[in-house]
Every structure is written in structure tokens, then in C-alpha cells.
PDB file of C-alpha atoms in Angstrom:
ATOM      1  CA  UNK A  25     -12.205 -14.983  -6.421  1.00 59.00           C
ATOM      2  CA  UNK A  26      -9.668 -15.529  -9.183  1.00 72.00           C
ATOM      3  CA  UNK A  27      -9.504 -18.692 -11.219  1.00 89.00           C
ATOM      4  CA  UNK A  28      -6.813 -21.232 -10.386  1.00 91.00           C
ATOM      5  CA  UNK A  29      -4.650 -20.511 -13.446  1.00 93.00           C
ATOM      6  CA  UNK A  30      -4.469 -16.776 -12.665  1.00 92.00           C
ATOM      7  CA  UNK A  31      -3.575 -17.490  -9.022  1.00 94.00           C
ATOM      8  CA  UNK A  32      -0.844 -19.900 -10.189  1.00 95.00           C
ATOM      9  CA  UNK A  33       0.597 -17.223 -12.493  1.00 94.00           C
ATOM     10  CA  UNK A  34       0.524 -14.747  -9.597  1.00 94.00           C
ATOM     11  CA  UNK A  35       2.294 -17.302  -7.390  1.00 97.00           C
ATOM     12  CA  UNK A  36       5.033 -17.807  -9.984  1.00 97.00           C
ATOM     13  CA  UNK A  37       5.458 -14.026 -10.173  1.00 94.00           C
ATOM     14  CA  UNK A  38       5.735 -13.973  -6.350  1.00 97.00           C
ATOM     15  CA  UNK A  39       8.397 -16.710  -6.430  1.00 98.00           C
ATOM     16  CA  UNK A  40      10.381 -14.895  -9.135  1.00 97.00           C
ATOM     17  CA  UNK A  41      11.665 -12.188  -6.758  1.00 96.00           C
ATOM     18  CA  UNK A  42      15.407 -12.409  -6.174  1.00 97.00           C
ATOM     19  CA  UNK A  43      17.405 -12.577  -2.938  1.00 98.00           C
ATOM     20  CA  UNK A  44      17.024  -8.813  -2.338  1.00 97.00           C
ATOM     21  CA  UNK A  45      13.417  -9.442  -1.332  1.00 96.00           C
ATOM     22  CA  UNK A  46      11.701 -11.343   1.448  1.00 98.00           C
ATOM     23  CA  UNK A  47       8.680 -13.208   0.123  1.00 98.00           C
ATOM     24  CA  UNK A  48       6.479 -12.132   3.017  1.00 98.00           C
ATOM     25  CA  UNK A  49       2.950 -13.281   2.164  1.00 98.00           C
ATOM     26  CA  UNK A  50       0.953 -14.869  -0.645  1.00 98.00           C
ATOM     27  CA  UNK A  51      -2.861 -15.132  -0.635  1.00 97.00           C
ATOM     28  CA  UNK A  52      -3.869 -18.235  -2.584  1.00 95.00           C
ATOM     29  CA  UNK A  53      -7.479 -17.036  -2.941  1.00 94.00           C
ATOM     30  CA  UNK A  54      -6.937 -13.524  -4.321  1.00 92.00           C
ATOM     31  CA  UNK A  55      -3.462 -13.934  -5.845  1.00 94.00           C
ATOM     32  CA  UNK A  56      -2.330 -10.942  -3.814  1.00 93.00           C
ATOM     33  CA  UNK A  57       1.154 -10.918  -2.377  1.00 94.00           C
ATOM     34  CA  UNK A  58       3.646  -8.932  -0.369  1.00 94.00           C
ATOM     35  CA  UNK A  59       7.394  -8.915  -0.899  1.00 94.00           C
ATOM     36  CA  UNK A  60       9.583  -6.782   1.333  1.00 94.00           C
ATOM     37  CA  UNK A  61      12.940  -5.230   0.511  1.00 93.00           C
ATOM     38  CA  UNK A  62      15.620  -6.719   2.763  1.00 96.00           C
ATOM     39  CA  UNK A  63      17.056  -3.210   3.087  1.00 94.00           C
ATOM     40  CA  UNK A  64      13.661  -2.077   4.435  1.00 93.00           C
ATOM     41  CA  UNK A  65      13.748  -4.838   7.049  1.00 96.00           C
ATOM     42  CA  UNK A  66      17.301  -3.886   8.067  1.00 96.00           C
ATOM     43  CA  UNK A  67      16.292  -0.220   8.385  1.00 92.00           C
ATOM     44  CA  UNK A  68      13.309  -1.203  10.547  1.00 94.00           C
ATOM     45  CA  UNK A  69      15.598  -2.925  13.016  1.00 95.00           C
ATOM     46  CA  UNK A  70      17.773   0.161  13.597  1.00 95.00           C
ATOM     47  CA  UNK A  71      15.435   1.827  16.104  1.00 95.00           C
ATOM     48  CA  UNK A  72      12.216   1.285  18.002  1.00 97.00           C
ATOM     49  CA  UNK A  73      10.537   4.112  16.063  1.00 93.00           C
ATOM     50  CA  UNK A  74      11.581   2.621  12.702  1.00 91.00           C
ATOM     51  CA  UNK A  75      10.273  -0.769  13.817  1.00 95.00           C
ATOM     52  CA  UNK A  76       6.893   0.661  14.859  1.00 94.00           C
ATOM     53  CA  UNK A  77       6.483   2.414  11.485  1.00 91.00           C
ATOM     54  CA  UNK A  78       7.520  -0.750   9.642  1.00 93.00           C
ATOM     55  CA  UNK A  79       5.057  -2.924  11.575  1.00 95.00           C
ATOM     56  CA  UNK A  80       2.199  -0.497  10.880  1.00 94.00           C
ATOM     57  CA  UNK A  81       3.053  -0.497   7.158  1.00 93.00           C
ATOM     58  CA  UNK A  82       3.290  -4.296   7.106  1.00 96.00           C
ATOM     59  CA  UNK A  83      -0.126  -4.570   8.773  1.00 96.00           C
ATOM     60  CA  UNK A  84      -1.647  -2.329   6.106  1.00 95.00           C
ATOM     61  CA  UNK A  85       0.116  -4.267   3.338  1.00 94.00           C
ATOM     62  CA  UNK A  86      -1.242  -7.567   4.660  1.00 96.00           C
ATOM     63  CA  UNK A  87      -4.774  -6.178   4.556  1.00 96.00           C
ATOM     64  CA  UNK A  88      -4.224  -4.998   0.966  1.00 94.00           C
ATOM     65  CA  UNK A  89      -2.961  -8.472   0.013  1.00 94.00           C
ATOM     66  CA  UNK A  90      -6.284  -9.911   1.223  1.00 95.00           C
ATOM     67  CA  UNK A  91      -7.964  -7.575  -1.302  1.00 93.00           C
ATOM     68  CA  UNK A  92      -5.743  -8.949  -4.108  1.00 91.00           C
ATOM     69  CA  UNK A  93      -3.081  -6.248  -4.275  1.00 91.00           C
ATOM     70  CA  UNK A  94       0.431  -7.307  -5.283  1.00 92.00           C
ATOM     71  CA  UNK A  95       2.842  -5.203  -3.275  1.00 92.00           C
ATOM     72  CA  UNK A  96       6.540  -4.453  -3.049  1.00 92.00           C
ATOM     73  CA  UNK A  97       7.311  -2.904   0.361  1.00 92.00           C
ATOM     74  CA  UNK A  98      10.148  -0.581  -0.590  1.00 88.00           C
ATOM     75  CA  UNK A  99      13.305   0.562   1.147  1.00 86.00           C
ATOM     76  CA  UNK A 100      13.086   4.153   2.305  1.00 77.00           C
ATOM     77  CA  UNK A 101      16.332   6.097   2.305  1.00 72.00           C
ATOM     78  CA  UNK A 102      16.556   7.855   5.684  1.00 72.00           C
ATOM     79  CA  UNK A 103      15.912  11.583   5.349  1.00 74.00           C
ATOM     80  CA  UNK A 104      14.580  11.285   1.786  1.00 74.00           C
ATOM     81  CA  UNK A 105      10.842  11.659   1.308  1.00 77.00           C
ATOM     82  CA  UNK A 106       9.616   8.698  -0.751  1.00 78.00           C
ATOM     83  CA  UNK A 107       6.583   6.407  -1.188  1.00 76.00           C
ATOM     84  CA  UNK A 108       6.189   3.284   0.970  1.00 79.00           C
ATOM     85  CA  UNK A 109       5.152   0.662  -1.567  1.00 75.00           C
ATOM     86  CA  UNK A 110       4.906  -0.194  -5.247  1.00 77.00           C
ATOM     87  CA  UNK A 111       1.608  -1.736  -6.274  1.00 74.00           C
ATOM     88  CA  UNK A 112       2.681  -4.134  -8.998  1.00 67.00           C
ATOM     89  CA  UNK A 113      -0.719  -5.202 -10.248  1.00 56.00           C
ATOM     90  CA  UNK A 114      -4.265  -5.171  -9.042  1.00 49.00           C
ATOM     91  CA  UNK A 115      -7.223  -6.173 -11.154  1.00 43.00           C
ATOM     92  CA  UNK A 116      -6.873  -4.397 -14.479  1.00 36.00           C
ATOM     93  CA  UNK A 117      -4.435  -1.791 -13.159  1.00 36.00           C
ATOM     94  CA  UNK A 118      -1.044  -2.479 -14.679  1.00 34.00           C
ATOM     95  CA  UNK A 119       1.819  -0.059 -14.967  1.00 34.00           C
ATOM     96  CA  UNK A 120       5.312  -1.029 -15.997  1.00 37.00           C
ATOM     97  CA  UNK A 121       7.571  -0.619 -13.009  1.00 45.00           C
ATOM     98  CA  UNK A 122       4.625  -0.511 -10.611  1.00 75.00           C
ATOM     99  CA  UNK A 123       2.582   2.344  -9.199  1.00 85.00           C
ATOM    100  CA  UNK A 124       4.196   4.036  -6.238  1.00 89.00           C
ATOM    101  CA  UNK A 125       1.887   4.466  -3.271  1.00 91.00           C
ATOM    102  CA  UNK A 126       1.975   6.110   0.124  1.00 91.00           C
ATOM    103  CA  UNK A 127       0.293   4.373   3.073  1.00 92.00           C
ATOM    104  CA  UNK A 128      -1.526   6.389   5.736  1.00 94.00           C
ATOM    105  CA  UNK A 129      -3.512   5.196   8.722  1.00 95.00           C
ATOM    106  CA  UNK A 130      -5.839   7.868  10.114  1.00 96.00           C
ATOM    107  CA  UNK A 131      -8.497   7.994  12.826  1.00 94.00           C
ATOM    108  CA  UNK A 132     -10.319  11.077  11.509  1.00 92.00           C
ATOM    109  CA  UNK A 133     -10.805  13.136   8.377  1.00 95.00           C
ATOM    110  CA  UNK A 134      -8.707  16.076   9.618  1.00 95.00           C
ATOM    111  CA  UNK A 135      -5.464  15.172   7.814  1.00 96.00           C
ATOM    112  CA  UNK A 136      -6.754  13.479   4.648  1.00 98.00           C
ATOM    113  CA  UNK A 137      -6.324  16.452   2.319  1.00 98.00           C
ATOM    114  CA  UNK A 138      -2.841  17.425   3.521  1.00 97.00           C
ATOM    115  CA  UNK A 139      -1.613  13.808   3.589  1.00 96.00           C
ATOM    116  CA  UNK A 140      -2.876  13.303   0.036  1.00 96.00           C
ATOM    117  CA  UNK A 141      -1.105  16.421  -1.226  1.00 97.00           C
ATOM    118  CA  UNK A 142       2.085  15.436   0.621  1.00 92.00           C
ATOM    119  CA  UNK A 143       1.998  11.949  -0.919  1.00 91.00           C
ATOM    120  CA  UNK A 144       1.645  13.263  -4.461  1.00 94.00           C
ATOM    121  CA  UNK A 145       3.764  16.396  -4.450  1.00 94.00           C
ATOM    122  CA  UNK A 146       6.482  15.711  -1.861  1.00 90.00           C
ATOM    123  CA  UNK A 147       6.798  11.935  -1.958  1.00 87.00           C
ATOM    124  CA  UNK A 148       6.002  11.654  -5.682  1.00 88.00           C
ATOM    125  CA  UNK A 149       3.514   8.828  -5.107  1.00 88.00           C
ATOM    126  CA  UNK A 150       1.144   7.846  -7.910  1.00 91.00           C
ATOM    127  CA  UNK A 151      -1.592   7.139  -5.396  1.00 90.00           C
ATOM    128  CA  UNK A 152      -2.353   7.169  -1.683  1.00 93.00           C
ATOM    129  CA  UNK A 153      -3.896   4.365   0.329  1.00 94.00           C
ATOM    130  CA  UNK A 154      -5.741   5.266   3.512  1.00 96.00           C
ATOM    131  CA  UNK A 155      -6.762   2.989   6.341  1.00 96.00           C
ATOM    132  CA  UNK A 156      -9.391   4.636   8.517  1.00 98.00           C
ATOM    133  CA  UNK A 157      -9.718   3.298  12.045  1.00 96.00           C
ATOM    134  CA  UNK A 158     -13.086   5.059  12.498  1.00 93.00           C
ATOM    135  CA  UNK A 159     -15.884   6.055  10.132  1.00 92.00           C
ATOM    136  CA  UNK A 160     -16.701   9.731   9.811  1.00 91.00           C
ATOM    137  CA  UNK A 161     -18.846  11.790   7.454  1.00 90.00           C
ATOM    138  CA  UNK A 162     -15.882  14.099   6.824  1.00 96.00           C
ATOM    139  CA  UNK A 163     -13.998  11.297   5.056  1.00 97.00           C
ATOM    140  CA  UNK A 164     -16.163  11.565   1.928  1.00 95.00           C
ATOM    141  CA  UNK A 165     -15.812  15.351   1.792  1.00 97.00           C
ATOM    142  CA  UNK A 166     -12.018  15.195   2.073  1.00 98.00           C
ATOM    143  CA  UNK A 167     -11.687  12.346  -0.451  1.00 98.00           C
ATOM    144  CA  UNK A 168     -13.784  14.488  -2.809  1.00 97.00           C
ATOM    145  CA  UNK A 169     -11.388  17.398  -2.331  1.00 98.00           C
ATOM    146  CA  UNK A 170      -8.454  15.141  -3.265  1.00 98.00           C
ATOM    147  CA  UNK A 171     -10.095  13.842  -6.430  1.00 98.00           C
ATOM    148  CA  UNK A 172     -10.923  17.448  -7.325  1.00 98.00           C
ATOM    149  CA  UNK A 173      -7.195  18.210  -7.561  1.00 98.00           C
ATOM    150  CA  UNK A 174      -6.321  14.966  -9.360  1.00 97.00           C
ATOM    151  CA  UNK A 175      -5.140  12.853  -6.415  1.00 97.00           C
ATOM    152  CA  UNK A 176      -6.368   9.267  -6.449  1.00 95.00           C
ATOM    153  CA  UNK A 177      -5.976   6.069  -4.514  1.00 95.00           C
ATOM    154  CA  UNK A 178      -7.851   3.651  -2.300  1.00 94.00           C
ATOM    155  CA  UNK A 179      -9.262   3.604   1.186  1.00 97.00           C
ATOM    156  CA  UNK A 180     -10.713   1.053   3.556  1.00 97.00           C
ATOM    157  CA  UNK A 181     -11.830   0.817   7.146  1.00 97.00           C
ATOM    158  CA  UNK A 182      -9.781  -1.259   9.590  1.00 96.00           C
ATOM    159  CA  UNK A 183     -12.530  -3.830  10.228  1.00 94.00           C
ATOM    160  CA  UNK A 184     -13.853  -3.913   6.649  1.00 94.00           C
ATOM    161  CA  UNK A 185     -13.519  -6.632   4.035  1.00 94.00           C
ATOM    162  CA  UNK A 186     -13.956  -4.081   1.230  1.00 94.00           C
ATOM    163  CA  UNK A 187     -11.875  -1.259  -0.190  1.00 95.00           C
ATOM    164  CA  UNK A 188     -12.912   1.722  -2.281  1.00 96.00           C
ATOM    165  CA  UNK A 189     -11.173   3.532  -5.127  1.00 94.00           C
ATOM    166  CA  UNK A 190     -11.209   7.306  -5.484  1.00 96.00           C
TER     167      UNK A 190
END
């Protein structure tokens, strides 16, 4: 748990976003927050498929906020491969302009390696964040393969209250 002064500073940062952003969620225990690009919301409402993707991303973002992540849910230009979010600050991780991250929800370890490579090399993400709906021994092997080629990020299990860095 963060001290009250740090949470207040995080809240002021959350409130400082301009009218191009929806202030979606603030966690007053962790100081985590989610702001969403209004363009991203508009794009989500253009089709049922876009809306389903958006809702899945928002669900993942809300979970990350509970861990203390400060997130900008970015607008994705249709047809252009790009990361989903910018992680503004988390713990001691600070990067000017944010760290671009790709979100992936998976039920098995089969796609971890390829999704990680796609996030880094095609979408130009700084990191990848996985949500696993089921635990599997293959997850650790595949995460190890990603770190072996310099791809890093975080993962958590859907029902967990903890996340892990890799």
C-alpha cells in the first residue's frame, strides 16, 4: 500500500489529463489509474468486434490498475499494428513518454512466444502483458524463451491478486 501523499500525487496526475481522455478509473489504495483515449472509445463503438476487443482490453487494464499500474489506453489506428496501452509509471519504472505495452489474454502456453515476438517486433511495444485464464506448466517455459531473446513484461492469472515480471 502506498502512503497517502503518494496516492494524492497520483490522483492529481490522473486529474491532469485533458479533454482528449476519459478518466476511467482511479484506485485510491494503489494509486493506479486508467485513462482512455476518447478516439479509442469512438473506434470501439464502430462495430461489435471492435467493442468486444475494447471491453477485453478495459477488463485487463482495470486488473492492472488494482496492481498499481498507471495506464493510458491508446487509440489504435485501424489497419496499423500498434501497442494497446502506455504504462505511465509503476513502482520504480519510469520512462518519459511512457512504456508502450501490448495486452494479450491467453488460455494456454501455445501462443506466448509468437505473441511476444509480434508485440515487440511488429507492434513496437516495449513490453507485453499477459493474462492467463488457466495455469499451465508450459507458461514458464515460454516466458523463459521470451526473456532469452530480450522480450520482457508482466503476467498474471485471471483470478490472482498478484502479477509477475519477466
